[in-house]
């Protein structure tokens, strides 16, 4: 597997997906894509409440990285990591319930859209809007594992935008200093809202800066689920075996607007056309077929996803809103 | 809402008054002030180019004034606000947009430690404005609905304004830009496109530190600011049929408070309710209530009532958010109770 | 100060009570709680090794519990507090030292956005404690003298305590550590070595949310916390000779407030003064005054008076700082005026 | 002049001090040292108010960097940059006045010790305690110069400790992005209070990380005033000519405690002994003599410094405290 470390392409030992894992990856990617498309359609139809974020184009990152974790590992995904939530076992109807402010939603109507999807029973730390708070939080989880000598790893995600913020630096410095079992995935999707990379940083090689902290840092093709998985699995293994923290910069593209209301007119058409050819779900699907997986198997997974998501929407839409009298509950533990 | 929110009572209508939305009034203030003073510039996330900000308040500025004066920043509130401190010390007048008021906490040190103290410590003047799109009720959840003004009203050295009308949206922004001190300008997102009003053309200023009576009345006073001025006017309207005559005072500036206007209305009616969407506990309403309880005690005919957000994060789900926020119905009930006291 | 600050009135003296300074009581709480619960750890700048922190509150901990449980951090308040959030979610109980309370603003997002909201949003419990050495009067200037509690009392989801005695310094720190929520513990630097008092040995807890009468009286109530409890007791002593009988209520916990204790004393004396060193404007005193003005209105015999820091940064120079802060003389004057009302 | 850029020693065009500049540098260094020793002695005698910070060991940094600036440039020194304040023309008695809370002190009794020494007429931005606020502030000054097309440069300082904090990263990223006329001096004195470098970061080469931002970054001997001056002068020249921001990491040693009350027992004796041999004032003095400057000239400068500082102390100690009635003044402009 070719990865780019500190600016130069190097070869590293590959942790390749086996046949089962590849099928599993496809299952979660198609489920994620289906969820996302359904959600976007619902919001366009006025069936949503508030805003929401599409993760279209990020499926290889959220699924590839998420699959690299063991069940006891903790993950703190961000607003475009729907795939990670799903593959960790968060039921789609609970997420739709959250989007629709339902009592049965993950946050019981307290938090909105893809924020607040936290469930420690699933070892998921929910997202907080303030960027990039997830980094120090997940690092703290890693520090807890180190403190208790547990063989667990904490992973989190940040955008290109979030990488410009102070906690990114503070936390990566401490992650290296404390040799924490910590993995950070930088989801470099070339935009922070309307702001392109060129208006965020002078040198657009984020991972390239990080070896200077004493961290392992690589750049991978964020549209290739196998590449992301490979890098993430190695990083997780390194962290678990005491080798310390790693950062993986996954280069990808945000294929829709920042949030549901955003038409993203500021993104050059050509850029989208080019990246559309590299669609992570479609390219992976084609690769699987090429490698001998029967298309019917994949179609069955697509069909299953459609059924699951339709049912999840039905359940969530039918579910009751929280009782207004409960508004003051849950503030304190 | 009657009579252009009382605006017609306090300002001469210039011949070029136009009816603008609250949001249009903000944008107009930016155009006018940038035109008037080359030192004025706009900065923040996504404010530049064609895009013009998450709420489009800065749309068109880059086309007219160029990228030099309309600066897109990375996500780095602490340091781009810190940069504004340095720019302001050097004589510029940066208008910093927080994408949502909620993210102002990320810039906290640059505001409450540096900007707020610098003049006192002899460092120099820090004439910036932070525009903070605040308030909820629009189903935006705990991180896009906050009203964090109390943190800053408590902090010495800042000024804080919170317009409730298009005229003030323009006038207070212009005044904030011309003020030689750091001013936090809380603009109410729910009002952006929901209200319109007459706005004077050209370089128009609303004085910082002056409250305004939006509805004169004799039975009960309700003191509010921002969106809640409108909720209050609605409640006042609902009780008027029953002969309860409510005076509505719009604070407009939260720091410095217009203490004489507050004490005057409290003395006049002897019954006061204070309303804001921010958490009631140690909110601006607590200060107003305490002020009245100390300085207008003898005139009081009833307990001082506060209606505010609950002591919880702002919940997302509609029934929860409605339970959380002041509403016209809640204000109405409080007015009736107090009128009967 | 008489009677061990009223402590003897409320707690059985165990046979192993000893007289400790306020600072020793803090350190003792850390030793006891770390001993009791392996999940308790200490982190912050310079807290580790032989050094034991800028004020030596953590001295000896590393020798006893090792570097694993007493962690020196780089200067990165935002992220080391954020780290504490993650640790706490995983079941640890980090006790984070801010080197001075003034620097808590650097960690603001991790506190008011993440920790404060996480349980409400279903993320999980965040059982940490932030120890914040606060208060001035010791010529430390604007950045080493602050009392920033109001920011946090306003913020939903936090708990805030502020002990005034060695017994509470220990008992409230222990309670904060055992609490399942984020608790900010404001320790008063001026009291570190200036006061001593009996402190129960072993695992002793002062209940969070309970105020204490430090001096019963019938004429005027003064409500205070932290250092100002002592300034108030001094003032009460000064007026006692003239037959003015002052009741002194020590809040101890600022969030949640002990509203019944506040209303009880207000109802009893009908005359209330609230004192704190933090800026008066939108301070905790404003909340207490507003609470009384709403809920004990009928019992009031006089205006509610607040004495607080001025609306300026904390000045360094001795005559300026004395003018800035509440002093026994200022409190005394207010008591006399109110007694005569 | 040999500097270490990005880990490797490279040769760059030297901007050497001429004879006059070297004498000027010595004058400020000896004045700084004298001020510092006098201050420390006063505080030990109980003649101080509150705490204070010694800059012993940092004279080459504060003087070398400060001298590289032109009169219209702006500087935001930190708590150990006494030399910079002095050489920009801040009268010693005004600084003693500040330390002693006097009305005639720089902050008129508002701010304490070496904080709050701001005077825009001298193009000095006063220090704020919250680390590292000086960085974005000075960057803002640089942005103002760029905005107005002025040929001015802004310089500021940060410690090894401050380099771990978020604003360091945020600001350097933006400095590079905006190509600001900005110079940052990292005063790496090996300790942040009691915390040694090894407990602050895994890789102790701070400058080494920065070229990844698109910044020029070099490391110099912070005890060699000529080396600091050379690097700073080149950075200032680069900034002034539109070449963008630079960072200079000056390696030095804090020779006394963190603040006046701190005995610094945590610093190994051997480290201090070794660095004592490299005392920036004494080594520079010896070098000047070796290069032919008459010792008498230097002794005259030492003597002059002693007289100036003694007079400054006298003036400040005799000056009145501020009027307590003025406490509420100056909050607003
Ligand atoms: C501190 C902070 N400032 C501003 C925002 C508003 N905001 C939400 S997402 C976003 C852009 C994030 O860009 P990036 O980190 O690249 O992630 P992406 O959305 O591209 O996945 C912004 C500015 C925020 N959430 N937090
Ligand atoms: C945000 C913040 N946290 C803590 C402090 C307290 N403090 C003052 S100086 C200092 C150490 C600074 O170390 P460094 O940056 O290396 O500078 P040095 O003192 O060594 O010159 C600390 C922790 C502070 N001033 N600001
Ligand atoms: Mg992005
Ligand atoms: Mg240092």
JSON list of N, CA, C and O in Angstrom, two decimals, chain B residues 186-227:
[
{"chain": "B", "resi": 186, "resn": "UNK", "atom": "N", "xyz": [-24.49, 41.90, 19.48]},
{"chain": "B", "resi": 186, "resn": "UNK", "atom": "CA", "xyz": [-25.28, 40.67, 19.38]},
{"chain": "B", "resi": 186, "resn": "UNK", "atom": "C", "xyz": [-26.45, 40.90, 18.44]},
{"chain": "B", "resi": 186, "resn": "UNK", "atom": "O", "xyz": [-27.38, 41.64, 18.77]},
{"chain": "B", "resi": 187, "resn": "UNK", "atom": "N", "xyz": [-26.37, 40.30, 17.28]},
{"chain": "B", "resi": 187, "resn": "UNK", "atom": "CA", "xyz": [-27.48, 40.42, 16.35]},
{"chain": "B", "resi": 187, "resn": "UNK", "atom": "C", "xyz": [-28.36, 39.18, 16.51]},
{"chain": "B", "resi": 187, "resn": "UNK", "atom": "O", "xyz": [-27.88, 38.07, 16.75]},
{"chain": "B", "resi": 188, "resn": "UNK", "atom": "N", "xyz": [-29.66, 39.39, 16.41]},
{"chain": "B", "resi": 188, "resn": "UNK", "atom": "CA", "xyz": [-30.62, 38.32, 16.70]},
{"chain": "B", "resi": 188, "resn": "UNK", "atom": "C", "xyz": [-30.97, 37.59, 15.41]},
{"chain": "B", "resi": 188, "resn": "UNK", "atom": "O", "xyz": [-31.68, 38.13, 14.56]},
{"chain": "B", "resi": 189, "resn": "UNK", "atom": "N", "xyz": [-30.48, 36.37, 15.26]},
{"chain": "B", "resi": 189, "resn": "UNK", "atom": "CA", "xyz": [-30.77, 35.59, 14.05]},
{"chain": "B", "resi": 189, "resn": "UNK", "atom": "C", "xyz": [-32.26, 35.47, 13.74]},
{"chain": "B", "resi": 189, "resn": "UNK", "atom": "O", "xyz": [-32.64, 35.56, 12.57]},
{"chain": "B", "resi": 190, "resn": "UNK", "atom": "N", "xyz": [-33.11, 35.28, 14.78]},
{"chain": "B", "resi": 190, "resn": "UNK", "atom": "CA", "xyz": [-34.54, 35.10, 14.44]},
{"chain": "B", "resi": 190, "resn": "UNK", "atom": "C", "xyz": [-35.14, 36.35, 13.80]},
{"chain": "B", "resi": 190, "resn": "UNK", "atom": "O", "xyz": [-36.20, 36.25, 13.17]},
{"chain": "B", "resi": 191, "resn": "UNK", "atom": "N", "xyz": [-34.49, 37.48, 13.96]},
{"chain": "B", "resi": 191, "resn": "UNK", "atom": "CA", "xyz": [-35.05, 38.72, 13.40]},
{"chain": "B", "resi": 191, "resn": "UNK", "atom": "C", "xyz": [-34.55, 39.00, 11.99]},
{"chain": "B", "resi": 191, "resn": "UNK", "atom": "O", "xyz": [-35.10, 39.87, 11.30]},
{"chain": "B", "resi": 192, "resn": "UNK", "atom": "N", "xyz": [-33.53, 38.30, 11.55]},
{"chain": "B", "resi": 192, "resn": "UNK", "atom": "CA", "xyz": [-32.85, 38.64, 10.29]},
{"chain": "B", "resi": 192, "resn": "UNK", "atom": "C", "xyz": [-33.83, 38.98, 9.15]},
{"chain": "B", "resi": 192, "resn": "UNK", "atom": "O", "xyz": [-33.70, 40.00, 8.50]},
{"chain": "B", "resi": 193, "resn": "UNK", "atom": "N", "xyz": [-34.74, 38.04, 8.93]},
{"chain": "B", "resi": 193, "resn": "UNK", "atom": "CA", "xyz": [-35.64, 38.23, 7.79]},
{"chain": "B", "resi": 193, "resn": "UNK", "atom": "C", "xyz": [-37.10, 38.34, 8.24]},
{"chain": "B", "resi": 193, "resn": "UNK", "atom": "O", "xyz": [-37.98, 38.54, 7.43]},
{"chain": "B", "resi": 194, "resn": "UNK", "atom": "N", "xyz": [-37.31, 38.22, 9.56]},
{"chain": "B", "resi": 194, "resn": "UNK", "atom": "CA", "xyz": [-38.70, 38.18, 10.03]},
{"chain": "B", "resi": 194, "resn": "UNK", "atom": "C", "xyz": [-39.25, 39.57, 10.32]},
{"chain": "B", "resi": 194, "resn": "UNK", "atom": "O", "xyz": [-40.46, 39.73, 10.46]},
{"chain": "B", "resi": 195, "resn": "UNK", "atom": "N", "xyz": [-38.38, 40.55, 10.48]},
{"chain": "B", "resi": 195, "resn": "UNK", "atom": "CA", "xyz": [-38.92, 41.89, 10.71]},
{"chain": "B", "resi": 195, "resn": "UNK", "atom": "C", "xyz": [-38.34, 42.88, 9.71]},
{"chain": "B", "resi": 195, "resn": "UNK", "atom": "O", "xyz": [-37.22, 42.74, 9.23]},
{"chain": "B", "resi": 196, "resn": "UNK", "atom": "N", "xyz": [-39.15, 43.87, 9.40]},
{"chain": "B", "resi": 196, "resn": "UNK", "atom": "CA", "xyz": [-38.75, 44.97, 8.52]},
{"chain": "B", "resi": 196, "resn": "UNK", "atom": "C", "xyz": [-39.08, 46.26, 9.24]},
{"chain": "B", "resi": 196, "resn": "UNK", "atom": "O", "xyz": [-39.95, 46.30, 10.10]},
{"chain": "B", "resi": 197, "resn": "UNK", "atom": "N", "xyz": [-38.39, 47.30, 8.86]},
{"chain": "B", "resi": 197, "resn": "UNK", "atom": "CA", "xyz": [-38.70, 48.59, 9.49]},
{"chain": "B", "resi": 197, "resn": "UNK", "atom": "C", "xyz": [-38.01, 49.71, 8.74]},
{"chain": "B", "resi": 197, "resn": "UNK", "atom": "O", "xyz": [-37.10, 49.47, 7.93]},
{"chain": "B", "resi": 198, "resn": "UNK", "atom": "N", "xyz": [-38.44, 50.90, 9.02]},
{"chain": "B", "resi": 198, "resn": "UNK", "atom": "CA", "xyz": [-37.83, 52.06, 8.37]},
{"chain": "B", "resi": 198, "resn": "UNK", "atom": "C", "xyz": [-36.42, 52.25, 8.89]},
{"chain": "B", "resi": 198, "resn": "UNK", "atom": "O", "xyz": [-36.17, 52.15, 10.09]},
{"chain": "B", "resi": 199, "resn": "UNK", "atom": "N", "xyz": [-35.53, 52.50, 7.98]},
{"chain": "B", "resi": 199, "resn": "UNK", "atom": "CA", "xyz": [-34.13, 52.71, 8.34]},
{"chain": "B", "resi": 199, "resn": "UNK", "atom": "C", "xyz": [-33.64, 53.97, 7.65]},
{"chain": "B", "resi": 199, "resn": "UNK", "atom": "O", "xyz": [-33.78, 54.10, 6.43]},
{"chain": "B", "resi": 200, "resn": "UNK", "atom": "N", "xyz": [-33.10, 54.89, 8.40]},
{"chain": "B", "resi": 200, "resn": "UNK", "atom": "CA", "xyz": [-32.57, 56.09, 7.76]},
{"chain": "B", "resi": 200, "resn": "UNK", "atom": "C", "xyz": [-31.41, 55.74, 6.83]},
{"chain": "B", "resi": 200, "resn": "UNK", "atom": "O", "xyz": [-30.62, 54.84, 7.12]},
{"chain": "B", "resi": 201, "resn": "UNK", "atom": "N", "xyz": [-31.31, 56.46, 5.74]},
{"chain": "B", "resi": 201, "resn": "UNK", "atom": "CA", "xyz": [-30.20, 56.24, 4.82]},
{"chain": "B", "resi": 201, "resn": "UNK", "atom": "C", "xyz": [-28.92, 56.89, 5.35]},
{"chain": "B", "resi": 201, "resn": "UNK", "atom": "O", "xyz": [-28.93, 57.58, 6.37]},
{"chain": "B", "resi": 202, "resn": "UNK", "atom": "N", "xyz": [-27.83, 56.62, 4.66]},
{"chain": "B", "resi": 202, "resn": "UNK", "atom": "CA", "xyz": [-26.58, 57.31, 4.97]},
{"chain": "B", "resi": 202, "resn": "UNK", "atom": "C", "xyz": [-25.99, 56.93, 6.30]},
{"chain": "B", "resi": 202, "resn": "UNK", "atom": "O", "xyz": [-26.28, 55.87, 6.85]},
{"chain": "B", "resi": 203, "resn": "UNK", "atom": "N", "xyz": [-25.16, 57.81, 6.80]},
{"chain": "B", "resi": 203, "resn": "UNK", "atom": "CA", "xyz": [-24.41, 57.51, 8.02]},
{"chain": "B", "resi": 203, "resn": "UNK", "atom": "C", "xyz": [-25.23, 57.80, 9.26]},
{"chain": "B", "resi": 203, "resn": "UNK", "atom": "O", "xyz": [-25.17, 58.88, 9.82]},
{"chain": "B", "resi": 204, "resn": "UNK", "atom": "N", "xyz": [-25.96, 56.81, 9.70]},
{"chain": "B", "resi": 204, "resn": "UNK", "atom": "CA", "xyz": [-26.91, 56.98, 10.80]},
{"chain": "B", "resi": 204, "resn": "UNK", "atom": "C", "xyz": [-26.41, 56.22, 12.03]},
{"chain": "B", "resi": 204, "resn": "UNK", "atom": "O", "xyz": [-25.97, 55.09, 11.93]},
{"chain": "B", "resi": 205, "resn": "UNK", "atom": "N", "xyz": [-26.49, 56.85, 13.18]},
{"chain": "B", "resi": 205, "resn": "UNK", "atom": "CA", "xyz": [-25.97, 56.25, 14.40]},
{"chain": "B", "resi": 205, "resn": "UNK", "atom": "C", "xyz": [-27.03, 56.21, 15.50]},
{"chain": "B", "resi": 205, "resn": "UNK", "atom": "O", "xyz": [-27.71, 57.21, 15.72]},
{"chain": "B", "resi": 206, "resn": "UNK", "atom": "N", "xyz": [-27.18, 55.07, 16.18]},
{"chain": "B", "resi": 206, "resn": "UNK", "atom": "CA", "xyz": [-27.99, 55.01, 17.41]},
{"chain": "B", "resi": 206, "resn": "UNK", "atom": "C", "xyz": [-27.02, 55.11, 18.58]},
{"chain": "B", "resi": 206, "resn": "UNK", "atom": "O", "xyz": [-26.03, 54.36, 18.64]},
{"chain": "B", "resi": 207, "resn": "UNK", "atom": "N", "xyz": [-27.32, 55.96, 19.51]},
{"chain": "B", "resi": 207, "resn": "UNK", "atom": "CA", "xyz": [-26.38, 56.19, 20.60]},
{"chain": "B", "resi": 207, "resn": "UNK", "atom": "C", "xyz": [-26.22, 54.95, 21.48]},
{"chain": "B", "resi": 207, "resn": "UNK", "atom": "O", "xyz": [-27.20, 54.36, 21.94]},
{"chain": "B", "resi": 208, "resn": "UNK", "atom": "N", "xyz": [-24.99, 54.57, 21.75]},
{"chain": "B", "resi": 208, "resn": "UNK", "atom": "CA", "xyz": [-24.72, 53.46, 22.66]},
{"chain": "B", "resi": 208, "resn": "UNK", "atom": "C", "xyz": [-25.00, 53.92, 24.09]},
{"chain": "B", "resi": 208, "resn": "UNK", "atom": "O", "xyz": [-24.62, 55.02, 24.48]},
{"chain": "B", "resi": 209, "resn": "UNK", "atom": "N", "xyz": [-25.70, 53.07, 24.84]},
{"chain": "B", "resi": 209, "resn": "UNK", "atom": "CA", "xyz": [-25.98, 53.42, 26.24]},
{"chain": "B", "resi": 209, "resn": "UNK", "atom": "C", "xyz": [-27.36, 53.98, 26.48]},
{"chain": "B", "resi": 209, "resn": "UNK", "atom": "O", "xyz": [-27.69, 54.35, 27.60]},
{"chain": "B", "resi": 210, "resn": "UNK", "atom": "N", "xyz": [-28.18, 54.03, 25.43]},
{"chain": "B", "resi": 210, "resn": "UNK", "atom": "CA", "xyz": [-29.52, 54.60, 25.57]},
{"chain": "B", "resi": 210, "resn": "UNK", "atom": "C", "xyz": [-30.58, 53.53, 25.29]},
{"chain": "B", "resi": 210, "resn": "UNK", "atom": "O", "xyz": [-30.63, 52.96, 24.21]},
{"chain": "B", "resi": 211, "resn": "UNK", "atom": "N", "xyz": [-31.43, 53.30, 26.28]},
{"chain": "B", "resi": 211, "resn": "UNK", "atom": "CA", "xyz": [-32.57, 52.41, 26.08]},
{"chain": "B", "resi": 211, "resn": "UNK", "atom": "C", "xyz": [-33.70, 53.17, 25.40]},
{"chain": "B", "resi": 211, "resn": "UNK", "atom": "O", "xyz": [-33.62, 54.39, 25.25]},
{"chain": "B", "resi": 212, "resn": "UNK", "atom": "N", "xyz": [-34.73, 52.45, 24.96]},
{"chain": "B", "resi": 212, "resn": "UNK", "atom": "CA", "xyz": [-35.86, 53.13, 24.30]},
{"chain": "B", "resi": 212, "resn": "UNK", "atom": "C", "xyz": [-37.17, 52.50, 24.75]},
{"chain": "B", "resi": 212, "resn": "UNK", "atom": "O", "xyz": [-37.29, 51.27, 24.83]},
{"chain": "B", "resi": 213, "resn": "UNK", "atom": "N", "xyz": [-38.12, 53.36, 25.02]},
{"chain": "B", "resi": 213, "resn": "UNK", "atom": "CA", "xyz": [-39.46, 52.88, 25.33]},
{"chain": "B", "resi": 213, "resn": "UNK", "atom": "C", "xyz": [-40.11, 52.49, 24.00]},
{"chain": "B", "resi": 213, "resn": "UNK", "atom": "O", "xyz": [-40.26, 53.32, 23.11]},
{"chain": "B", "resi": 214, "resn": "UNK", "atom": "N", "xyz": [-40.46, 51.23, 23.86]},
{"chain": "B", "resi": 214, "resn": "UNK", "atom": "CA", "xyz": [-41.09, 50.77, 22.61]},
{"chain": "B", "resi": 214, "resn": "UNK", "atom": "C", "xyz": [-42.60, 50.84, 22.70]},
{"chain": "B", "resi": 214, "resn": "UNK", "atom": "O", "xyz": [-43.29, 50.74, 21.69]},
{"chain": "B", "resi": 215, "resn": "UNK", "atom": "N", "xyz": [-43.08, 50.91, 23.92]},
{"chain": "B", "resi": 215, "resn": "UNK", "atom": "CA", "xyz": [-44.52, 51.02, 24.14]},
{"chain": "B", "resi": 215, "resn": "UNK", "atom": "C", "xyz": [-44.68, 51.67, 25.49]},
{"chain": "B", "resi": 215, "resn": "UNK", "atom": "O", "xyz": [-44.24, 51.14, 26.50]},
{"chain": "B", "resi": 216, "resn": "UNK", "atom": "N", "xyz": [-45.28, 52.85, 25.54]},
{"chain": "B", "resi": 216, "resn": "UNK", "atom": "CA", "xyz": [-45.49, 53.47, 26.85]},
{"chain": "B", "resi": 216, "resn": "UNK", "atom": "C", "xyz": [-46.68, 52.83, 27.53]},
{"chain": "B", "resi": 216, "resn": "UNK", "atom": "O", "xyz": [-47.63, 52.39, 26.85]},
{"chain": "B", "resi": 217, "resn": "UNK", "atom": "N", "xyz": [-46.63, 52.71, 28.84]},
{"chain": "B", "resi": 217, "resn": "UNK", "atom": "CA", "xyz": [-47.73, 52.08, 29.57]},
{"chain": "B", "resi": 217, "resn": "UNK", "atom": "C", "xyz": [-47.64, 52.46, 31.02]},
{"chain": "B", "resi": 217, "resn": "UNK", "atom": "O", "xyz": [-46.65, 53.05, 31.47]},
{"chain": "B", "resi": 218, "resn": "UNK", "atom": "N", "xyz": [-48.64, 52.09, 31.78]},
{"chain": "B", "resi": 218, "resn": "UNK", "atom": "CA", "xyz": [-48.66, 52.58, 33.16]},
{"chain": "B", "resi": 218, "resn": "UNK", "atom": "C", "xyz": [-48.79, 51.50, 34.22]},
{"chain": "B", "resi": 218, "resn": "UNK", "atom": "O", "xyz": [-48.53, 51.76, 35.39]},
{"chain": "B", "resi": 219, "resn": "UNK", "atom": "N", "xyz": [-49.14, 50.27, 33.81]},
{"chain": "B", "resi": 219, "resn": "UNK", "atom": "CA", "xyz": [-49.43, 49.27, 34.84]},
{"chain": "B", "resi": 219, "resn": "UNK", "atom": "C", "xyz": [-48.23, 48.39, 35.20]},
{"chain": "B", "resi": 219, "resn": "UNK", "atom": "O", "xyz": [-47.96, 48.15, 36.36]},
{"chain": "B", "resi": 220, "resn": "UNK", "atom": "N", "xyz": [-47.61, 47.90, 34.19]},
{"chain": "B", "resi": 220, "resn": "UNK", "atom": "CA", "xyz": [-46.50, 46.96, 34.39]},
{"chain": "B", "resi": 220, "resn": "UNK", "atom": "C", "xyz": [-45.42, 47.32, 33.37]},
{"chain": "B", "resi": 220, "resn": "UNK", "atom": "O", "xyz": [-45.73, 47.65, 32.23]},
{"chain": "B", "resi": 221, "resn": "UNK", "atom": "N", "xyz": [-44.16, 47.24, 33.80]},
{"chain": "B", "resi": 221, "resn": "UNK", "atom": "CA", "xyz": [-43.05, 47.43, 32.86]},
{"chain": "B", "resi": 221, "resn": "UNK", "atom": "C", "xyz": [-42.47, 46.08, 32.48]},
{"chain": "B", "resi": 221, "resn": "UNK", "atom": "O", "xyz": [-42.24, 45.24, 33.36]},
{"chain": "B", "resi": 222, "resn": "UNK", "atom": "N", "xyz": [-42.24, 45.88, 31.19]},
{"chain": "B", "resi": 222, "resn": "UNK", "atom": "CA", "xyz": [-41.42, 44.73, 30.81]},
{"chain": "B", "resi": 222, "resn": "UNK", "atom": "C", "xyz": [-40.15, 45.26, 30.15]},
{"chain": "B", "resi": 222, "resn": "UNK", "atom": "O", "xyz": [-40.22, 46.07, 29.21]},
{"chain": "B", "resi": 223, "resn": "UNK", "atom": "N", "xyz": [-39.02, 44.82, 30.66]},
{"chain": "B", "resi": 223, "resn": "UNK", "atom": "CA", "xyz": [-37.72, 45.23, 30.12]},
{"chain": "B", "resi": 223, "resn": "UNK", "atom": "C", "xyz": [-37.16, 44.06, 29.33]},
{"chain": "B", "resi": 223, "resn": "UNK", "atom": "O", "xyz": [-37.11, 42.94, 29.84]},
{"chain": "B", "resi": 224, "resn": "UNK", "atom": "N", "xyz": [-36.75, 44.32, 28.10]},
{"chain": "B", "resi": 224, "resn": "UNK", "atom": "CA", "xyz": [-36.27, 43.21, 27.25]},
{"chain": "B", "resi": 224, "resn": "UNK", "atom": "C", "xyz": [-35.23, 43.76, 26.28]},
{"chain": "B", "resi": 224, "resn": "UNK", "atom": "O", "xyz": [-34.91, 44.95, 26.29]},
{"chain": "B", "resi": 225, "resn": "UNK", "atom": "N", "xyz": [-34.70, 42.89, 25.47]},
{"chain": "B", "resi": 225, "resn": "UNK", "atom": "CA", "xyz": [-33.80, 43.32, 24.38]},
{"chain": "B", "resi": 225, "resn": "UNK", "atom": "C", "xyz": [-33.79, 42.23, 23.32]},
{"chain": "B", "resi": 225, "resn": "UNK", "atom": "O", "xyz": [-34.20, 41.10, 23.55]},
{"chain": "B", "resi": 226, "resn": "UNK", "atom": "N", "xyz": [-33.33, 42.61, 22.13]},
{"chain": "B", "resi": 226, "resn": "UNK", "atom": "CA", "xyz": [-33.25, 41.64, 21.04]},
{"chain": "B", "resi": 226, "resn": "UNK", "atom": "C", "xyz": [-34.61, 41.08, 20.68]},
{"chain": "B", "resi": 226, "resn": "UNK", "atom": "O", "xyz": [-35.63, 41.76, 20.75]},
{"chain": "B", "resi": 227, "resn": "UNK", "atom": "N", "xyz": [-34.62, 39.81, 20.30]},
{"chain": "B", "resi": 227, "resn": "UNK", "atom": "CA", "xyz": [-35.86, 39.15, 19.89]},
{"chain": "B", "resi": 227, "resn": "UNK", "atom": "C", "xyz": [-36.98, 39.31, 20.91]},
{"chain": "B", "resi": 227, "resn": "UNK", "atom": "O", "xyz": [-38.15, 39.43, 20.55]}
]
